[in-house]
Short mmCIF file of N, CA and C in Angstrom, two decimals:
data_model
loop_
_atom_site.label_atom_id
_atom_site.label_comp_id
_atom_site.label_asym_id
_atom_site.label_seq_id
_atom_site.Cartn_x
_atom_site.Cartn_y
_atom_site.Cartn_z
N MET A 7 -10.27 -29.46 7.71
CA MET A 7 -10.64 -30.11 8.50
C MET A 7 -9.65 -30.16 9.64
N ALA A 8 -8.37 -30.73 9.32
CA ALA A 8 -7.26 -30.25 10.16
C ALA A 8 -7.30 -28.80 11.06
N GLY A 9 -7.43 -27.83 10.39
CA GLY A 9 -7.81 -26.58 11.08
C GLY A 9 -8.96 -26.54 11.98
N ARG A 10 -10.06 -27.35 11.65
CA ARG A 10 -11.00 -27.32 12.57
C ARG A 10 -10.71 -28.54 14.17
N LEU A 11 -10.03 -29.01 13.58
CA LEU A 11 -9.47 -29.73 14.93
C LEU A 11 -8.39 -29.45 15.32
N GLY A 12 -7.92 -28.14 15.33
CA GLY A 12 -7.31 -27.52 16.33
C GLY A 12 -5.64 -27.44 15.86
N ASN A 13 -5.32 -27.71 14.28
CA ASN A 13 -3.77 -27.86 13.95
C ASN A 13 -3.86 -26.93 13.18
N HIS A 14 -2.48 -26.29 12.85
CA HIS A 14 -2.34 -25.53 11.81
C HIS A 14 -2.43 -25.81 10.59
N ALA A 15 -3.15 -25.57 9.78
CA ALA A 15 -3.57 -26.07 8.42
C ALA A 15 -3.45 -24.82 7.30
N ALA A 16 -2.59 -25.16 6.65
CA ALA A 16 -2.33 -24.13 5.36
C ALA A 16 -2.32 -24.43 4.29
N ILE A 17 -2.71 -23.95 3.29
CA ILE A 17 -3.28 -23.82 1.66
C ILE A 17 -2.14 -23.67 0.89
N LEU A 18 -1.47 -24.48 0.23
CA LEU A 18 -0.53 -24.16 -0.81
C LEU A 18 -1.13 -24.38 -2.19
N SER A 19 -1.43 -23.06 -2.93
CA SER A 19 -2.20 -23.29 -4.33
C SER A 19 -1.69 -21.90 -4.64
N ARG A 20 -2.31 -21.98 -5.89
CA ARG A 20 -1.95 -20.84 -6.54
C ARG A 20 -3.53 -20.23 -7.42
N THR A 21 -3.86 -18.84 -7.08
CA THR A 21 -5.40 -18.31 -7.98
C THR A 21 -4.88 -17.64 -8.98
N GLY A 22 -5.43 -17.14 -9.58
CA GLY A 22 -5.37 -16.04 -10.55
C GLY A 22 -5.67 -14.84 -10.02
N ARG A 23 -5.49 -13.87 -10.68
CA ARG A 23 -5.38 -12.40 -10.14
C ARG A 23 -6.64 -11.78 -10.82
N ASP A 24 -7.92 -12.76 -10.34
CA ASP A 24 -9.22 -12.48 -10.92
C ASP A 24 -10.27 -12.46 -9.92
N GLU A 25 -11.45 -12.35 -10.27
CA GLU A 25 -12.60 -12.14 -9.42
C GLU A 25 -12.75 -13.53 -8.90
N LEU A 26 -12.73 -14.94 -9.72
CA LEU A 26 -13.09 -15.98 -8.98
C LEU A 26 -12.01 -16.01 -7.92
N GLY A 27 -10.73 -15.87 -8.21
CA GLY A 27 -9.70 -16.15 -6.82
C GLY A 27 -9.92 -15.23 -5.68
N ARG A 28 -10.36 -13.73 -6.06
CA ARG A 28 -10.62 -12.95 -4.98
C ARG A 28 -11.89 -13.86 -4.05
N LYS A 29 -12.86 -14.23 -4.98
CA LYS A 29 -13.70 -14.94 -4.06
C LYS A 29 -13.00 -15.84 -3.67
N ALA A 30 -12.64 -16.92 -4.07
CA ALA A 30 -11.96 -18.22 -3.13
C ALA A 30 -11.31 -17.77 -1.85
N VAL A 31 -10.52 -16.76 -2.08
CA VAL A 31 -9.93 -16.45 -0.63
C VAL A 31 -10.68 -15.71 0.40
N GLU A 32 -11.60 -15.11 -0.10
CA GLU A 32 -12.76 -14.49 0.86
C GLU A 32 -13.38 -15.60 1.47
N LEU A 33 -13.79 -16.66 0.60
CA LEU A 33 -14.60 -17.76 1.27
C LEU A 33 -13.94 -18.59 2.33
N LEU A 34 -12.52 -18.59 2.13
CA LEU A 34 -11.52 -19.32 2.81
C LEU A 34 -11.05 -18.61 4.38
N GLU A 35 -10.84 -17.20 3.95
CA GLU A 35 -10.48 -16.56 5.13
C GLU A 35 -10.91 -16.74 6.53
N PRO A 36 -12.48 -16.99 6.44
CA PRO A 36 -13.10 -16.84 7.85
C PRO A 36 -12.78 -18.49 8.25
N LEU A 37 -12.30 -19.18 7.82
CA LEU A 37 -12.08 -21.06 7.66
C LEU A 37 -10.73 -20.68 8.88
N PRO A 38 -10.63 -21.79 9.82
CA PRO A 38 -9.38 -22.00 10.07
C PRO A 38 -8.34 -22.73 9.39
N VAL A 39 -7.85 -21.61 8.55
CA VAL A 39 -7.18 -22.10 7.60
C VAL A 39 -5.96 -21.14 7.09
N ASP A 40 -4.85 -21.43 7.10
CA ASP A 40 -3.69 -20.25 7.03
C ASP A 40 -3.81 -19.90 5.24
N THR A 41 -4.22 -18.73 4.59
CA THR A 41 -4.27 -18.70 3.37
C THR A 41 -2.95 -17.90 3.03
N SER A 42 -2.09 -17.50 3.83
CA SER A 42 -0.79 -16.17 3.65
C SER A 42 -0.01 -17.20 2.35
N PHE A 43 -0.24 -18.53 2.13
CA PHE A 43 0.75 -19.13 1.34
C PHE A 43 0.35 -19.26 0.19
N LEU A 44 -0.92 -18.82 -0.35
CA LEU A 44 -1.52 -18.79 -1.46
C LEU A 44 -0.59 -17.77 -2.39
N GLU A 45 -0.60 -18.51 -3.64
CA GLU A 45 0.18 -17.52 -4.65
C GLU A 45 -0.73 -16.99 -5.46
N GLU A 46 -0.61 -15.49 -6.23
CA GLU A 46 -1.37 -14.97 -6.90
C GLU A 46 -0.43 -15.23 -8.42
N ASP A 47 -1.16 -15.78 -9.33
CA ASP A 47 -0.59 -15.45 -10.85
C ASP A 47 -1.19 -14.48 -11.24
N PRO A 48 0.00 -13.74 -12.10
CA PRO A 48 -0.80 -12.39 -12.95
C PRO A 48 -1.11 -12.89 -14.26
N ALA A 49 -1.14 -14.19 -14.84
CA ALA A 49 -0.94 -14.57 -16.21
C ALA A 49 -2.09 -15.29 -16.35
N HIS A 50 -2.27 -16.02 -15.28
CA HIS A 50 -3.26 -17.18 -15.48
C HIS A 50 -4.49 -17.12 -14.61
N GLU A 51 -5.67 -17.33 -15.35
CA GLU A 51 -7.00 -17.44 -14.42
C GLU A 51 -6.89 -18.55 -13.26
N THR A 52 -7.84 -18.46 -12.28
CA THR A 52 -8.01 -19.03 -11.26
C THR A 52 -8.55 -20.48 -12.04
N GLY A 53 -7.97 -21.55 -11.32
CA GLY A 53 -8.70 -22.62 -11.89
C GLY A 53 -10.28 -22.94 -11.89
N ARG A 54 -10.87 -23.61 -12.82
CA ARG A 54 -12.31 -23.82 -12.51
C ARG A 54 -12.80 -25.02 -13.70
N VAL A 55 -13.64 -25.73 -12.91
CA VAL A 55 -14.17 -26.71 -13.60
C VAL A 55 -15.82 -26.51 -13.89
N THR A 56 -16.11 -26.98 -15.27
CA THR A 56 -17.54 -27.06 -15.83
C THR A 56 -18.16 -28.35 -15.56
N VAL A 57 -19.21 -28.69 -14.98
CA VAL A 57 -20.05 -29.70 -15.00
C VAL A 57 -21.42 -29.99 -15.47
N GLU A 58 -21.15 -31.06 -16.64
CA GLU A 58 -22.80 -31.38 -17.00
C GLU A 58 -23.36 -32.66 -16.78
N PHE A 59 -24.69 -32.79 -16.62
CA PHE A 59 -25.28 -33.93 -16.72
C PHE A 59 -25.42 -34.45 -17.60
N GLU A 60 -25.43 -35.70 -18.23
CA GLU A 60 -26.16 -36.26 -19.14
C GLU A 60 -26.99 -37.81 -18.80
N GLY A 61 -28.06 -37.88 -18.67
CA GLY A 61 -28.55 -38.95 -17.94
C GLY A 61 -28.56 -39.17 -16.50
N GLY A 62 -28.22 -38.38 -15.96
CA GLY A 62 -27.97 -38.16 -14.68
C GLY A 62 -26.43 -38.44 -14.26
N GLN A 63 -25.81 -38.52 -15.23
CA GLN A 63 -24.38 -38.63 -15.01
C GLN A 63 -23.64 -37.39 -15.26
N PRO A 64 -22.66 -37.13 -14.36
CA PRO A 64 -21.50 -35.73 -14.55
C PRO A 64 -20.61 -36.02 -15.26
N SER A 65 -20.35 -35.22 -16.09
CA SER A 65 -19.11 -34.85 -17.24
C SER A 65 -18.55 -33.69 -16.79
N TYR A 66 -17.21 -33.82 -16.43
CA TYR A 66 -16.52 -32.90 -16.05
C TYR A 66 -15.38 -32.07 -17.49
N THR A 67 -15.32 -30.87 -17.46
CA THR A 67 -14.38 -30.17 -18.19
C THR A 67 -13.73 -29.30 -17.41
N ILE A 68 -12.58 -29.77 -17.21
CA ILE A 68 -11.41 -28.99 -16.34
C ILE A 68 -10.45 -28.27 -17.16
N HIS A 69 -10.99 -26.78 -16.90
CA HIS A 69 -10.21 -25.62 -18.07
C HIS A 69 -8.89 -25.52 -17.61
N GLN A 70 -8.27 -25.57 -18.80
CA GLN A 70 -6.76 -25.51 -18.53
C GLN A 70 -6.31 -24.34 -19.71
N PRO A 71 -5.04 -23.63 -19.46
CA PRO A 71 -4.23 -23.97 -18.59
C PRO A 71 -5.14 -22.84 -17.19
N ALA A 72 -4.50 -23.29 -16.14
CA ALA A 72 -5.27 -22.61 -15.04
C ALA A 72 -3.87 -22.31 -13.99
N ALA A 73 -4.28 -21.30 -13.37
CA ALA A 73 -3.10 -20.46 -12.22
C ALA A 73 -2.49 -21.76 -11.38
N TRP A 74 -3.11 -22.84 -10.96
CA TRP A 74 -2.59 -23.94 -10.05
C TRP A 74 -1.43 -24.76 -11.08
N ASP A 75 -1.52 -24.68 -12.25
CA ASP A 75 -0.85 -25.05 -13.23
C ASP A 75 0.80 -24.98 -13.15
N PHE A 76 0.52 -23.57 -12.47
CA PHE A 76 1.96 -22.83 -12.66
C PHE A 76 2.70 -22.73 -10.98
N MET A 77 2.10 -23.53 -10.21
CA MET A 77 2.59 -23.08 -8.99
C MET A 77 4.28 -23.34 -8.80
N GLU A 78 4.75 -22.27 -8.06
CA GLU A 78 6.14 -22.04 -7.93
C GLU A 78 6.74 -22.15 -6.36
N LEU A 79 7.51 -23.24 -6.55
CA LEU A 79 8.48 -23.62 -5.58
C LEU A 79 8.83 -22.43 -4.67
N THR A 80 8.43 -22.24 -3.32
CA THR A 80 9.27 -21.03 -2.62
C THR A 80 10.12 -21.75 -1.52
N ASP A 81 10.88 -20.96 -0.72
CA ASP A 81 11.65 -21.17 0.31
C ASP A 81 10.49 -21.30 1.58
N ASP A 82 9.42 -20.73 1.44
CA ASP A 82 8.53 -20.67 2.69
C ASP A 82 7.61 -21.86 2.31
N TRP A 83 7.36 -22.36 1.22
CA TRP A 83 6.66 -23.63 1.28
C TRP A 83 7.51 -24.79 1.40
N VAL A 84 8.61 -24.60 1.12
CA VAL A 84 9.77 -25.97 1.59
C VAL A 84 10.06 -25.78 3.15
N GLN A 85 10.05 -24.95 3.77
CA GLN A 85 9.76 -24.76 5.14
C GLN A 85 8.83 -25.47 5.81
N LEU A 86 7.69 -24.99 5.36
CA LEU A 86 6.43 -25.54 6.04
C LEU A 86 6.47 -27.03 5.86
N ALA A 87 6.87 -27.56 4.45
CA ALA A 87 6.86 -29.10 4.29
C ALA A 87 7.95 -29.78 5.20
N GLU A 88 8.81 -28.92 5.57
CA GLU A 88 9.90 -29.77 6.31
C GLU A 88 9.24 -29.81 7.74
N ARG A 89 8.44 -29.00 8.18
CA ARG A 89 7.59 -29.15 9.48
C ARG A 89 6.47 -29.63 9.63
N ALA A 90 5.94 -30.11 8.41
CA ALA A 90 4.39 -30.76 8.30
C ALA A 90 4.21 -31.76 8.87
N SER A 91 3.35 -32.05 9.70
CA SER A 91 2.95 -33.58 10.02
C SER A 91 2.18 -34.22 9.48
N ALA A 92 1.66 -33.77 8.38
CA ALA A 92 0.52 -34.11 7.45
C ALA A 92 0.45 -33.45 6.18
N LEU A 93 0.71 -33.94 4.85
CA LEU A 93 0.48 -33.33 3.39
C LEU A 93 -0.40 -33.91 2.88
N CYS A 94 -1.49 -33.32 2.23
CA CYS A 94 -2.28 -33.52 1.18
C CYS A 94 -2.06 -32.84 -0.08
N PHE A 95 -2.01 -33.96 -1.32
CA PHE A 95 -1.67 -33.35 -2.28
C PHE A 95 -2.51 -34.16 -3.56
N GLY A 96 -2.76 -33.51 -4.48
CA GLY A 96 -3.69 -34.45 -5.69
C GLY A 96 -3.08 -34.74 -6.90
N SER A 97 -3.57 -35.48 -7.47
CA SER A 97 -3.19 -36.14 -9.03
C SER A 97 -3.54 -34.86 -9.95
N LEU A 98 -4.58 -34.14 -9.97
CA LEU A 98 -5.02 -33.28 -10.97
C LEU A 98 -3.71 -31.85 -11.03
N ALA A 99 -3.67 -31.88 -9.80
CA ALA A 99 -2.71 -30.72 -9.62
C ALA A 99 -1.06 -30.80 -10.33
N GLN A 100 -1.18 -32.16 -10.67
CA GLN A 100 0.39 -32.37 -11.31
C GLN A 100 0.40 -32.90 -12.45
N ARG A 101 -0.58 -32.32 -13.27
CA ARG A 101 -0.88 -32.57 -14.91
C ARG A 101 0.07 -31.70 -15.67
N SER A 102 0.84 -30.31 -14.97
CA SER A 102 1.44 -29.72 -15.61
C SER A 102 2.93 -30.23 -15.00
N GLU A 103 4.06 -29.83 -15.74
CA GLU A 103 5.58 -30.23 -15.09
C GLU A 103 5.79 -29.31 -14.11
N GLU A 104 5.44 -28.23 -14.37
CA GLU A 104 5.89 -27.08 -13.22
C GLU A 104 5.36 -27.34 -11.58
N SER A 105 4.22 -27.68 -11.66
CA SER A 105 3.25 -27.91 -10.63
C SER A 105 3.66 -29.48 -9.86
N ARG A 106 3.77 -30.27 -11.16
CA ARG A 106 4.20 -31.83 -10.66
C ARG A 106 5.65 -31.45 -10.07
N GLN A 107 6.53 -30.76 -10.62
CA GLN A 107 7.97 -30.75 -9.87
C GLN A 107 7.77 -29.77 -8.24
N THR A 108 7.04 -29.11 -8.31
CA THR A 108 6.76 -28.35 -6.90
C THR A 108 6.12 -29.30 -6.14
N ILE A 109 4.99 -29.90 -6.42
CA ILE A 109 4.52 -30.84 -5.44
C ILE A 109 5.64 -32.03 -4.98
N GLN A 110 6.07 -32.53 -6.04
CA GLN A 110 7.17 -33.64 -5.81
C GLN A 110 8.09 -33.38 -4.83
N THR A 111 8.42 -32.22 -5.07
CA THR A 111 9.85 -31.37 -4.25
C THR A 111 9.33 -31.12 -2.79
N LEU A 112 8.30 -30.70 -2.75
CA LEU A 112 7.58 -30.61 -1.25
C LEU A 112 7.19 -32.02 -0.49
N VAL A 113 6.99 -32.87 -1.32
CA VAL A 113 6.50 -34.26 -0.75
C VAL A 113 8.12 -34.59 -0.36
N ALA A 114 8.81 -34.57 -0.93
CA ALA A 114 10.32 -34.98 -0.73
C ALA A 114 10.89 -34.39 0.57
N GLN A 115 10.29 -33.05 0.93
CA GLN A 115 10.76 -32.48 1.66
C GLN A 115 10.54 -32.63 3.39
N THR A 116 9.36 -33.57 3.20
CA THR A 116 8.57 -33.95 4.30
C THR A 116 9.44 -34.95 5.51
N SER A 117 9.30 -34.85 6.50
CA SER A 117 9.99 -35.63 7.27
C SER A 117 9.47 -37.56 7.08
N ALA A 118 10.04 -38.22 7.60
CA ALA A 118 9.92 -39.38 7.60
C ALA A 118 8.43 -39.94 8.40
N SER A 119 8.18 -39.29 9.23
CA SER A 119 6.89 -39.31 10.08
C SER A 119 5.62 -38.41 9.62
N CYS A 120 6.09 -38.02 8.50
CA CYS A 120 4.65 -37.21 7.89
C CYS A 120 3.43 -38.14 7.58
N VAL A 121 2.53 -37.83 7.68
CA VAL A 121 1.49 -38.43 6.91
C VAL A 121 1.16 -37.84 5.31
N ARG A 122 1.41 -38.82 4.47
CA ARG A 122 1.20 -37.85 3.15
C ARG A 122 -0.10 -38.59 2.47
N VAL A 123 -1.11 -37.70 2.36
CA VAL A 123 -2.40 -38.14 1.64
C VAL A 123 -2.47 -37.89 0.30
N PHE A 124 -2.40 -38.66 -0.85
CA PHE A 124 -2.62 -38.65 -1.98
C PHE A 124 -3.78 -38.82 -2.67
N ASP A 125 -4.48 -37.72 -2.85
CA ASP A 125 -6.08 -37.51 -3.58
C ASP A 125 -5.83 -38.08 -4.89
N VAL A 126 -6.11 -38.97 -5.13
CA VAL A 126 -6.05 -39.53 -6.57
C VAL A 126 -7.52 -38.87 -7.43
N ASN A 127 -7.51 -38.46 -8.48
CA ASN A 127 -8.81 -37.99 -9.01
C ASN A 127 -8.70 -38.32 -10.53
N LEU A 128 -8.87 -39.33 -10.97
CA LEU A 128 -8.72 -39.62 -12.40
C LEU A 128 -9.81 -39.09 -13.09
N ARG A 129 -9.34 -38.26 -14.00
CA ARG A 129 -10.48 -37.79 -14.89
C ARG A 129 -9.94 -37.26 -16.45
N ALA A 130 -10.56 -37.70 -17.19
CA ALA A 130 -10.54 -37.68 -18.89
C ALA A 130 -10.17 -35.95 -18.95
N PRO A 131 -9.15 -35.66 -19.71
CA PRO A 131 -8.30 -36.24 -20.25
C PRO A 131 -7.03 -36.55 -19.73
N PHE A 132 -6.91 -36.42 -18.74
CA PHE A 132 -5.63 -36.49 -17.50
C PHE A 132 -5.36 -38.02 -16.97
N LEU A 133 -5.58 -39.08 -17.70
CA LEU A 133 -5.14 -40.27 -17.26
C LEU A 133 -5.09 -40.90 -18.49
N SER A 134 -4.37 -42.30 -18.52
CA SER A 134 -4.33 -43.04 -19.62
C SER A 134 -4.14 -44.48 -18.85
N ALA A 135 -4.49 -45.54 -19.85
CA ALA A 135 -4.39 -46.97 -19.48
C ALA A 135 -2.88 -47.37 -19.44
N LYS A 136 -1.67 -46.59 -19.40
CA LYS A 136 -0.73 -46.97 -19.72
C LYS A 136 -0.12 -46.58 -18.46
#
């Protein structure tokens, strides 16, 4: 939406070197969003979720490992974070140590005036009462 409002919007994530990853990029490319920062993982599949309905209620299976569990911090990503006026990041993308460190480092690199949006997505088995 930031891109549609005339801002420079970039997606920092990681897809697999597979058909699903290629399709995801194809769907994003016509949108006003910079996909040049997307990483392609040669060893892990693009993330996917299976949704099943029981009694009208959805149940989610978030498959792992997925490419986005292995996001690598790059100088380009850090430089983008340093210039960002807004950064949106999610809780599920932090389920692995590598991606969690990458995201937390990026957040730390933003300026004090940067709007940080934390998308909390509490899904089993990635939550606990602790």
